[in-house]
mmCIF file of C-alpha atoms in Angstrom:
data_model
loop_
_atom_site.group_PDB
_atom_site.id
_atom_site.type_symbol
_atom_site.label_atom_id
_atom_site.label_comp_id
_atom_site.label_asym_id
_atom_site.label_seq_id
_atom_site.Cartn_x
_atom_site.Cartn_y
_atom_site.Cartn_z
ATOM 1 C CA MET H 1 27.029 -13.986 47.340
ATOM 2 C CA ARG H 2 30.615 -14.447 48.481
ATOM 3 C CA ALA H 3 29.852 -17.869 49.948
ATOM 4 C CA ALA H 4 28.544 -19.054 46.580
ATOM 5 C CA ARG H 5 31.654 -17.671 44.889
ATOM 6 C CA LEU H 6 33.956 -19.491 47.334
ATOM 7 C CA ILE H 7 32.132 -22.763 46.698
ATOM 8 C CA LYS H 8 32.431 -22.237 42.973
ATOM 9 C CA MET H 9 36.161 -21.554 43.340
ATOM 10 C CA VAL H 10 36.673 -24.829 45.222
ATOM 11 C CA LEU H 11 34.709 -26.755 42.581
ATOM 12 C CA LEU H 12 36.733 -25.174 39.789
ATOM 13 C CA LEU H 13 40.016 -26.110 41.457
ATOM 14 C CA GLN H 14 38.740 -29.587 42.223
ATOM 15 C CA GLY H 15 38.055 -30.186 38.552
ATOM 16 C CA ARG H 16 41.480 -29.062 37.278
ATOM 17 C CA PRO H 17 45.067 -29.652 38.363
ATOM 18 C CA SER H 18 45.796 -25.933 38.568
ATOM 19 C CA MET H 19 44.328 -22.576 37.533
ATOM 20 C CA THR H 20 45.971 -19.184 37.221
ATOM 21 C CA ALA H 21 44.626 -16.133 38.983
ATOM 22 C CA ALA H 22 43.569 -14.727 35.617
ATOM 23 C CA GLU H 23 41.618 -17.900 34.748
ATOM 24 C CA LEU H 24 39.845 -17.911 38.101
ATOM 25 C CA ALA H 25 39.071 -14.209 37.837
ATOM 26 C CA ARG H 26 37.503 -14.776 34.422
ATOM 27 C CA GLU H 27 35.419 -17.750 35.584
ATOM 28 C CA LEU H 28 34.288 -16.012 38.778
ATOM 29 C CA GLU H 29 33.851 -12.597 37.112
ATOM 30 C CA VAL H 30 35.956 -10.812 39.732
ATOM 31 C CA SER H 31 39.390 -9.192 39.880
ATOM 32 C CA GLU H 32 42.613 -11.121 40.471
ATOM 33 C CA ARG H 33 42.950 -9.293 43.777
ATOM 34 C CA THR H 34 39.565 -10.685 44.840
ATOM 35 C CA VAL H 35 40.745 -14.156 43.811
ATOM 36 C CA ALA H 36 43.752 -13.786 46.110
ATOM 37 C CA ARG H 37 41.547 -12.675 49.014
ATOM 38 C CA ASP H 38 39.142 -15.561 48.415
ATOM 39 C CA ALA H 39 42.011 -18.074 48.323
ATOM 40 C CA GLN H 40 43.231 -16.714 51.641
ATOM 41 C CA ALA H 41 39.738 -17.016 53.124
ATOM 42 C CA LEU H 42 39.456 -20.627 51.968
ATOM 43 C CA SER H 43 42.845 -21.453 53.429
ATOM 44 C CA GLU H 44 41.884 -19.927 56.782
ATOM 45 C CA ALA H 45 38.670 -22.008 56.698
ATOM 46 C CA GLY H 46 40.682 -25.217 56.341
ATOM 47 C CA VAL H 47 40.456 -25.743 52.584
ATOM 48 C CA PRO H 48 44.020 -26.560 51.412
ATOM 49 C CA VAL H 49 44.371 -24.027 48.598
ATOM 50 C CA TYR H 50 48.005 -23.631 47.590
ATOM 51 C CA ALA H 51 49.358 -20.781 45.465
ATOM 52 C CA ASP H 52 52.351 -21.493 43.210
ATOM 53 C CA ARG H 53 54.339 -18.335 42.669
ATOM 54 C CA GLY H 54 56.032 -17.286 39.463
ATOM 55 C CA ARG H 55 55.168 -16.932 35.824
ATOM 56 C CA THR H 56 53.703 -20.400 35.425
ATOM 57 C CA GLY H 57 52.180 -20.482 38.867
ATOM 58 C CA GLY H 58 48.570 -20.725 39.875
ATOM 59 C CA TYR H 59 46.177 -22.038 42.481
ATOM 60 C CA ARG H 60 45.568 -25.695 43.237
ATOM 61 C CA LEU H 61 44.159 -27.971 45.902
ATOM 62 C CA ILE H 62 46.666 -30.176 47.698
ATOM 63 C CA GLY H 63 46.440 -33.478 49.514
ATOM 64 C CA GLY H 64 43.726 -34.914 47.263
ATOM 65 C CA TYR H 65 41.148 -32.635 48.869
ATOM 66 C CA ARG H 66 37.553 -33.374 47.798
ATOM 67 C CA THR H 67 34.649 -31.151 48.752
ATOM 68 C CA ARG H 68 31.366 -32.662 49.838
ATOM 69 C CA LEU H 69 29.463 -29.663 48.460
ATOM 70 C CA THR H 70 28.552 -31.428 45.228
ATOM 71 C CA GLY H 71 24.895 -32.194 45.982
ATOM 72 C CA LEU H 72 22.557 -30.559 43.460
ATOM 73 C CA ALA H 73 19.850 -28.207 44.663
ATOM 74 C CA ARG H 74 16.453 -28.693 43.007
ATOM 75 C CA ASN H 75 16.720 -25.593 40.821
ATOM 76 C CA GLU H 76 20.218 -26.625 39.733
ATOM 77 C CA ALA H 77 19.038 -30.126 38.823
ATOM 78 C CA GLU H 78 16.164 -28.675 36.769
ATOM 79 C CA ALA H 79 18.451 -26.200 35.019
ATOM 80 C CA LEU H 80 20.943 -28.961 34.233
ATOM 81 C CA PHE H 81 18.395 -30.632 31.943
ATOM 82 C CA LEU H 82 18.322 -27.392 29.902
ATOM 83 C CA SER H 83 22.092 -27.115 29.542
ATOM 84 C CA GLY H 84 21.885 -27.908 25.834
ATOM 85 C CA VAL H 85 20.068 -24.629 25.168
ATOM 86 C CA PRO H 86 22.457 -21.978 26.532
ATOM 87 C CA GLY H 87 20.718 -19.085 24.798
ATOM 88 C CA ALA H 88 17.374 -20.004 26.339
ATOM 89 C CA LEU H 89 18.953 -20.386 29.791
ATOM 90 C CA ARG H 90 20.503 -16.947 29.498
ATOM 91 C CA GLU H 91 17.244 -15.326 28.425
ATOM 92 C CA MET H 92 15.323 -16.944 31.292
ATOM 93 C CA GLY H 93 17.931 -15.808 33.828
ATOM 94 C CA LEU H 94 19.087 -19.352 34.652
ATOM 95 C CA GLU H 95 22.626 -19.232 33.253
ATOM 96 C CA ASP H 96 24.359 -18.970 36.651
ATOM 97 C CA THR H 97 22.219 -21.745 38.140
ATOM 98 C CA ALA H 98 23.041 -24.105 35.274
ATOM 99 C CA SER H 99 26.730 -23.205 35.495
ATOM 100 C CA ALA H 100 26.808 -24.127 39.193
ATOM 101 C CA ALA H 101 25.050 -27.415 38.454
ATOM 102 C CA ARG H 102 27.531 -28.322 35.709
ATOM 103 C CA LEU H 103 30.441 -27.576 38.035
ATOM 104 C CA LYS H 104 29.003 -29.828 40.741
ATOM 105 C CA VAL H 105 28.463 -32.674 38.300
ATOM 106 C CA SER H 106 31.950 -32.223 36.884
ATOM 107 C CA ALA H 107 33.464 -32.235 40.374
ATOM 108 C CA ALA H 108 31.729 -35.535 41.144
ATOM 109 C CA LEU H 109 33.034 -37.273 38.015
ATOM 110 C CA LEU H 110 36.181 -39.280 37.684
ATOM 111 C CA PRO H 111 39.135 -37.227 36.344
ATOM 112 C CA SER H 112 38.994 -39.119 33.040
ATOM 113 C CA LEU H 113 35.374 -37.996 32.499
ATOM 114 C CA ARG H 114 35.607 -34.346 33.461
ATOM 115 C CA ASP H 115 35.971 -33.159 29.875
ATOM 116 C CA ALA H 116 32.565 -34.689 28.987
ATOM 117 C CA SER H 117 30.795 -31.314 29.030
ATOM 118 C CA ARG H 118 33.407 -29.793 26.723
ATOM 119 C CA THR H 119 33.380 -32.667 24.248
ATOM 120 C CA ALA H 120 29.555 -32.646 24.176
ATOM 121 C CA ALA H 121 29.528 -28.890 23.526
ATOM 122 C CA GLN H 122 31.915 -29.418 20.630
ATOM 123 C CA ARG H 123 29.518 -31.882 19.048
ATOM 124 C CA PHE H 124 26.065 -30.380 19.609
ATOM 125 C CA HIS H 125 24.728 -26.828 19.662
ATOM 126 C CA LEU H 126 21.114 -25.679 19.391
ATOM 127 C CA ASP H 127 20.471 -22.411 17.540
ATOM 128 C CA ALA H 128 16.728 -21.910 17.872
ATOM 129 C CA PRO H 129 16.012 -18.665 15.945
ATOM 130 C CA GLY H 130 15.393 -18.750 12.212
ATOM 131 C CA TRP H 131 17.728 -17.310 9.616
ATOM 132 C CA PHE H 132 17.790 -13.611 8.727
ATOM 133 C CA SER H 133 16.254 -12.496 12.000
ATOM 134 C CA GLU H 134 17.534 -10.850 15.144
ATOM 135 C CA PRO H 135 15.258 -12.044 17.960
ATOM 136 C CA GLU H 136 15.010 -9.808 21.002
ATOM 137 C CA THR H 137 14.655 -11.181 24.512
ATOM 138 C CA PRO H 138 11.279 -10.073 25.949
ATOM 139 C CA GLU H 139 11.864 -7.836 28.941
ATOM 140 C CA LEU H 140 9.414 -9.741 31.148
ATOM 141 C CA LEU H 141 10.680 -13.239 30.243
ATOM 142 C CA PRO H 142 12.768 -13.734 33.431
ATOM 143 C CA ALA H 143 9.791 -12.784 35.619
ATOM 144 C CA VAL H 144 7.496 -15.157 33.724
ATOM 145 C CA ALA H 145 10.111 -17.935 33.839
ATOM 146 C CA GLU H 146 10.485 -17.521 37.599
ATOM 147 C CA ALA H 147 6.716 -17.875 38.044
ATOM 148 C CA VAL H 148 6.732 -21.007 35.849
ATOM 149 C CA TRP H 149 9.456 -22.653 37.944
ATOM 150 C CA ASP H 150 7.783 -21.586 41.203
ATOM 151 C CA ASP H 151 4.203 -22.624 40.241
ATOM 152 C CA ARG H 152 3.083 -19.149 41.237
ATOM 153 C CA ARG H 153 0.006 -17.349 39.902
ATOM 154 C CA VAL H 154 0.598 -14.035 38.161
ATOM 155 C CA ALA H 155 -1.612 -11.049 37.447
ATOM 156 C CA ALA H 156 -0.750 -10.290 33.834
ATOM 157 C CA ARG H 157 -1.535 -7.371 31.574
ATOM 158 C CA TYR H 158 -1.502 -8.483 27.950
ATOM 159 C CA ARG H 159 -1.556 -6.401 24.790
ATOM 160 C CA ARG H 160 -4.370 -7.457 22.448
ATOM 161 C CA GLY H 161 -5.024 -5.368 19.366
ATOM 162 C CA ASP H 162 -5.192 -1.713 20.361
ATOM 163 C CA GLY H 163 -5.988 -2.419 24.005
ATOM 164 C CA GLU H 164 -4.951 -4.434 27.034
ATOM 165 C CA VAL H 165 -6.571 -7.297 28.910
ATOM 166 C CA VAL H 166 -5.920 -8.337 32.496
ATOM 167 C CA ARG H 167 -5.830 -11.996 33.458
ATOM 168 C CA VAL H 168 -4.798 -14.011 36.489
ATOM 169 C CA LEU H 169 -2.784 -16.857 34.997
ATOM 170 C CA GLU H 170 -1.360 -20.139 36.196
ATOM 171 C CA PRO H 171 1.868 -20.330 34.154
ATOM 172 C CA TYR H 172 2.479 -23.968 33.214
ATOM 173 C CA GLY H 173 5.282 -23.878 30.669
ATOM 174 C CA LEU H 174 7.436 -21.895 28.260
ATOM 175 C CA VAL H 175 7.990 -22.691 24.589
ATOM 176 C CA LEU H 176 10.697 -21.242 22.357
ATOM 177 C CA LYS H 177 9.548 -21.446 18.734
ATOM 178 C CA ALA H 178 11.708 -20.028 15.921
ATOM 179 C CA GLY H 179 13.268 -17.462 18.254
ATOM 180 C CA ARG H 180 9.966 -16.353 19.801
ATOM 181 C CA TRP H 181 8.877 -17.150 23.370
ATOM 182 C CA TYR H 182 5.367 -18.321 24.296
ATOM 183 C CA LEU H 183 3.693 -19.026 27.630
ATOM 184 C CA CYS H 184 1.245 -21.906 27.999
ATOM 185 C CA ALA H 185 -0.965 -21.019 30.952
ATOM 186 C CA ARG H 186 -4.303 -21.869 32.517
ATOM 187 C CA VAL H 187 -6.628 -18.938 33.112
ATOM 188 C CA SER H 188 -7.371 -18.901 36.826
ATOM 189 C CA GLY H 189 -11.035 -19.480 37.495
ATOM 190 C CA ASP H 190 -12.207 -20.982 34.208
ATOM 191 C CA GLY H 191 -9.603 -23.744 33.880
ATOM 192 C CA VAL H 192 -8.971 -23.074 30.168
ATOM 193 C CA PHE H 193 -5.420 -23.441 28.845
ATOM 194 C CA ARG H 194 -4.277 -20.724 26.455
ATOM 195 C CA THR H 195 -1.082 -19.628 24.714
ATOM 196 C CA TYR H 196 0.395 -16.136 25.067
ATOM 197 C CA ARG H 197 3.279 -14.448 23.296
ATOM 198 C CA ILE H 198 5.730 -13.249 25.943
ATOM 199 C CA ASP H 199 6.631 -10.072 24.042
ATOM 200 C CA ARG H 200 2.993 -8.948 24.302
ATOM 201 C CA PHE H 201 2.993 -8.895 28.091
ATOM 202 C CA VAL H 202 3.175 -5.334 29.401
ATOM 203 C CA GLY H 203 3.014 -6.249 33.094
ATOM 204 C CA VAL H 204 3.510 -9.368 35.211
ATOM 205 C CA GLU H 205 2.959 -9.308 38.977
ATOM 206 C CA PRO H 206 3.515 -12.543 40.931
ATOM 207 C CA GLU H 207 0.871 -13.325 43.530
ATOM 208 C CA GLU H 208 1.426 -14.813 46.965
ATOM 209 C CA GLU H 209 -0.672 -17.870 46.180
ATOM 210 C CA ARG H 210 0.808 -20.842 44.338
ATOM 211 C CA PHE H 211 -1.344 -23.061 42.149
ATOM 212 C CA LEU H 212 -1.635 -26.830 42.196
ATOM 213 C CA ARG H 213 -0.182 -28.118 38.942
ATOM 214 C CA ASP H 214 -2.171 -30.675 36.972
ATOM 215 C CA ALA H 215 0.152 -33.697 36.891
ATOM 216 C CA ASP H 216 -1.426 -34.900 33.627
ATOM 217 C CA PHE H 217 -0.620 -31.703 31.706
ATOM 218 C CA ASP H 218 1.596 -32.565 28.724
ATOM 219 C CA LEU H 219 3.418 -29.453 27.525
ATOM 220 C CA PRO H 220 4.810 -30.898 24.235
ATOM 221 C CA GLY H 221 1.433 -32.440 23.391
ATOM 222 C CA PHE H 222 -0.481 -29.261 24.228
ATOM 223 C CA TRP H 223 1.893 -27.151 22.138
ATOM 224 C CA ALA H 224 1.642 -29.521 19.156
ATOM 225 C CA GLN H 225 -2.160 -29.277 19.231
ATOM 226 C CA GLN H 226 -2.101 -25.486 19.571
ATOM 227 C CA ALA H 227 0.441 -25.072 16.785
ATOM 228 C CA GLU H 228 -1.556 -27.243 14.384
ATOM 229 C CA ARG H 229 -4.801 -25.475 15.289
ATOM 230 C CA PHE H 230 -3.155 -22.091 14.734
ATOM 231 C CA ALA H 231 -1.705 -23.133 11.389
ATOM 232 C CA ARG H 232 -5.077 -24.419 10.203
ATOM 233 C CA SER H 233 -6.876 -21.288 11.382
ATOM 234 C CA LEU H 234 -4.776 -19.239 8.968
ATOM 235 C CA LEU H 235 -5.831 -21.282 5.945
ATOM 236 C CA ARG H 236 -9.094 -19.515 5.096
ATOM 237 C CA ALA H 237 -9.104 -19.781 1.269
ATOM 238 C CA GLU H 238 -8.766 -22.490 -1.376
ATOM 239 C CA VAL H 239 -7.123 -22.666 -4.794
ATOM 240 C CA VAL H 240 -7.298 -25.349 -7.441
ATOM 241 C CA VAL H 241 -3.965 -26.044 -9.107
ATOM 242 C CA ARG H 242 -2.567 -28.576 -11.595
ATOM 243 C CA LEU H 243 0.989 -29.733 -10.924
ATOM 244 C CA THR H 244 3.649 -31.643 -12.804
ATOM 245 C CA ALA H 245 5.510 -34.474 -11.076
ATOM 246 C CA ARG H 246 8.268 -32.004 -10.196
ATOM 247 C CA GLY H 247 5.688 -29.544 -8.911
ATOM 248 C CA LEU H 248 4.251 -32.216 -6.616
ATOM 249 C CA ARG H 249 7.702 -32.785 -5.113
ATOM 250 C CA MET H 250 8.282 -29.043 -4.667
ATOM 251 C CA LEU H 251 4.869 -28.210 -3.184
ATOM 252 C CA PRO H 252 5.661 -29.006 0.519
ATOM 253 C CA HIS H 253 8.655 -26.668 0.307
ATOM 254 C CA VAL H 254 6.748 -23.596 -0.902
ATOM 255 C CA VAL H 255 3.381 -23.761 0.910
ATOM 256 C CA ASP H 256 2.335 -24.603 4.476
ATOM 257 C CA PRO H 257 3.392 -28.246 5.051
ATOM 258 C CA PRO H 258 0.082 -29.321 6.697
ATOM 259 C CA ALA H 259 -1.864 -27.858 3.767
ATOM 260 C CA ALA H 260 0.438 -29.592 1.276
ATOM 261 C CA ARG H 261 0.054 -32.965 3.012
ATOM 262 C CA GLU H 262 -3.728 -32.636 3.079
ATOM 263 C CA ALA H 263 -3.932 -31.632 -0.609
ATOM 264 C CA LEU H 264 -1.566 -34.369 -1.800
ATOM 265 C CA ALA H 265 -3.434 -37.025 0.189
ATOM 266 C CA ALA H 266 -6.733 -36.073 -1.501
ATOM 267 C CA ALA H 267 -5.314 -35.629 -5.020
ATOM 268 C CA GLY H 268 -6.583 -37.774 -7.887
ATOM 269 C CA ALA H 269 -4.715 -39.577 -10.649
ATOM 270 C CA PRO H 270 -2.587 -37.694 -13.228
ATOM 271 C CA GLY H 271 -4.327 -36.453 -16.357
ATOM 272 C CA PRO H 272 -3.313 -37.231 -19.962
ATOM 273 C CA ASP H 273 -0.584 -34.563 -19.771
ATOM 274 C CA GLY H 274 0.819 -36.036 -16.543
ATOM 275 C CA ARG H 275 -0.386 -33.192 -14.337
ATOM 276 C CA VAL H 276 -2.282 -33.810 -11.106
ATOM 277 C CA GLU H 277 -5.140 -31.505 -10.098
ATOM 278 C CA LEU H 278 -5.593 -30.793 -6.412
ATOM 279 C CA THR H 279 -7.326 -28.362 -4.078
ATOM 280 C CA LEU H 280 -4.984 -26.474 -1.776
ATOM 281 C CA ARG H 281 -5.925 -24.534 1.358
ATOM 282 C CA VAL H 282 -4.103 -21.204 1.596
ATOM 283 C CA GLU H 283 -3.986 -18.207 3.880
ATOM 284 C CA SER H 284 -5.178 -15.766 1.189
ATOM 285 C CA GLU H 285 -5.070 -15.225 -2.550
ATOM 286 C CA GLU H 286 -2.167 -12.808 -2.069
ATOM 287 C CA VAL H 287 -0.163 -15.356 -0.115
ATOM 288 C CA ALA H 288 -1.005 -18.114 -2.618
ATOM 289 C CA HIS H 289 0.242 -15.917 -5.453
ATOM 290 C CA THR H 290 3.574 -15.415 -3.686
ATOM 291 C CA GLN H 291 3.973 -19.079 -2.758
ATOM 292 C CA LEU H 292 2.928 -20.662 -6.055
ATOM 293 C CA THR H 293 5.085 -18.254 -8.073
ATOM 294 C CA ALA H 294 8.045 -20.263 -6.788
ATOM 295 C CA LEU H 295 6.772 -23.283 -8.758
ATOM 296 C CA GLY H 296 6.948 -21.448 -12.081
ATOM 297 C CA PRO H 297 5.698 -23.532 -15.027
ATOM 298 C CA GLU H 298 5.348 -26.615 -12.798
ATOM 299 C CA ALA H 299 1.995 -25.229 -11.579
ATOM 300 C CA GLU H 300 -1.127 -24.094 -13.443
ATOM 301 C CA VAL H 301 -3.735 -22.300 -11.342
ATOM 302 C CA ARG H 302 -7.282 -23.224 -12.361
ATOM 303 C CA ALA H 303 -9.303 -21.378 -9.708
ATOM 304 C CA PRO H 304 -10.179 -18.869 -8.477
ATOM 305 C CA ALA H 305 -10.364 -16.947 -11.742
ATOM 306 C CA SER H 306 -8.860 -13.826 -10.160
ATOM 307 C CA LEU H 307 -5.702 -15.712 -9.128
ATOM 308 C CA ARG H 308 -5.447 -17.371 -12.548
ATOM 309 C CA ALA H 309 -5.657 -13.885 -14.099
ATOM 310 C CA ARG H 310 -2.751 -12.756 -11.917
ATOM 311 C CA PHE H 311 -0.551 -15.571 -13.178
ATOM 312 C CA ALA H 312 -1.623 -14.918 -16.765
ATOM 313 C CA GLN H 313 -0.541 -11.293 -16.347
ATOM 314 C CA ASP H 314 2.773 -12.449 -14.842
ATOM 315 C CA ALA H 315 3.301 -14.758 -17.827
ATOM 316 C CA ARG H 316 2.682 -11.943 -20.319
ATOM 317 C CA ARG H 317 5.075 -9.636 -18.519
ATOM 318 C CA LEU H 318 7.761 -12.336 -18.382
ATOM 319 C CA ALA H 319 7.297 -13.155 -22.070
ATOM 320 C CA GLU H 320 7.639 -9.476 -22.909
ATOM 321 C CA LEU H 321 10.692 -9.090 -20.685
ATOM 322 C CA TYR H 322 12.554 -12.147 -21.957
ATOM 323 C CA GLY H 323 11.380 -11.784 -25.557
ATOM 324 C CA ARG H 324 13.168 -8.484 -26.080
ATOM 325 C CA GLY H 325 16.440 -10.100 -27.006
#
């Protein structure tokens, strides 16, 4: 632990002309007294750390000292490719690993390029969760992430409905979708790939045996197929609706985009009144009522009769409400 901290201290000083004890303490998450002891230890080990006394003093390396400890370990190199998603790194327990990797890269750069990480961070930030939600980090996410990186089988207990199922899984990859974490894994023994919500795991025990990863597995492609299949599985009902030109433009913004694309592609020509009739797949009549209400008079529901009756009742209530004045 201390050895890693000493290396980090050298890399920090190598990347900047000088740092105060307070700055080093903050970066290393230790006290200023510990910083002083570490500087003394480095000096005794032959690293030329010099302490400037006084109000504007600080620690610096002298004599153009350059450490050779800038080679990236494998886990640091892997974490470096995820540096653009700091929240995800933190939730997976990889924040310290990525920080060490960034320091090593920074130390290896020319002085004129060492602010590259800061300027990039000022220009791009990924905020994965959706609006108006407070996502919680699943308690077992770090354990699952460790198994993913280590290609290690896990015995997992998974909450399904009112009960639990036990599976031995080969964890291939993690996906963060709208603030929610998913595991893409192959069920050991039957070779079938499935998707699991991390927050539904109630137990994850790593096994001694590692699995041999299928080199042809494409995580983005697999997720895209699963996501589309899931979205389509929810669309179990159909409604027939007539839309104005404005309603056609608004439709993809109020219903499921895949369903909107499919309905618009199969729609016929406009009628005499300019409206286009189309058949739309929806999750349920209740959901369709909520979604199509957003279109207001731009949409006329033709079927099913029960949904049309709902909108007719809405229209009467609105006419009564707005006709009072």
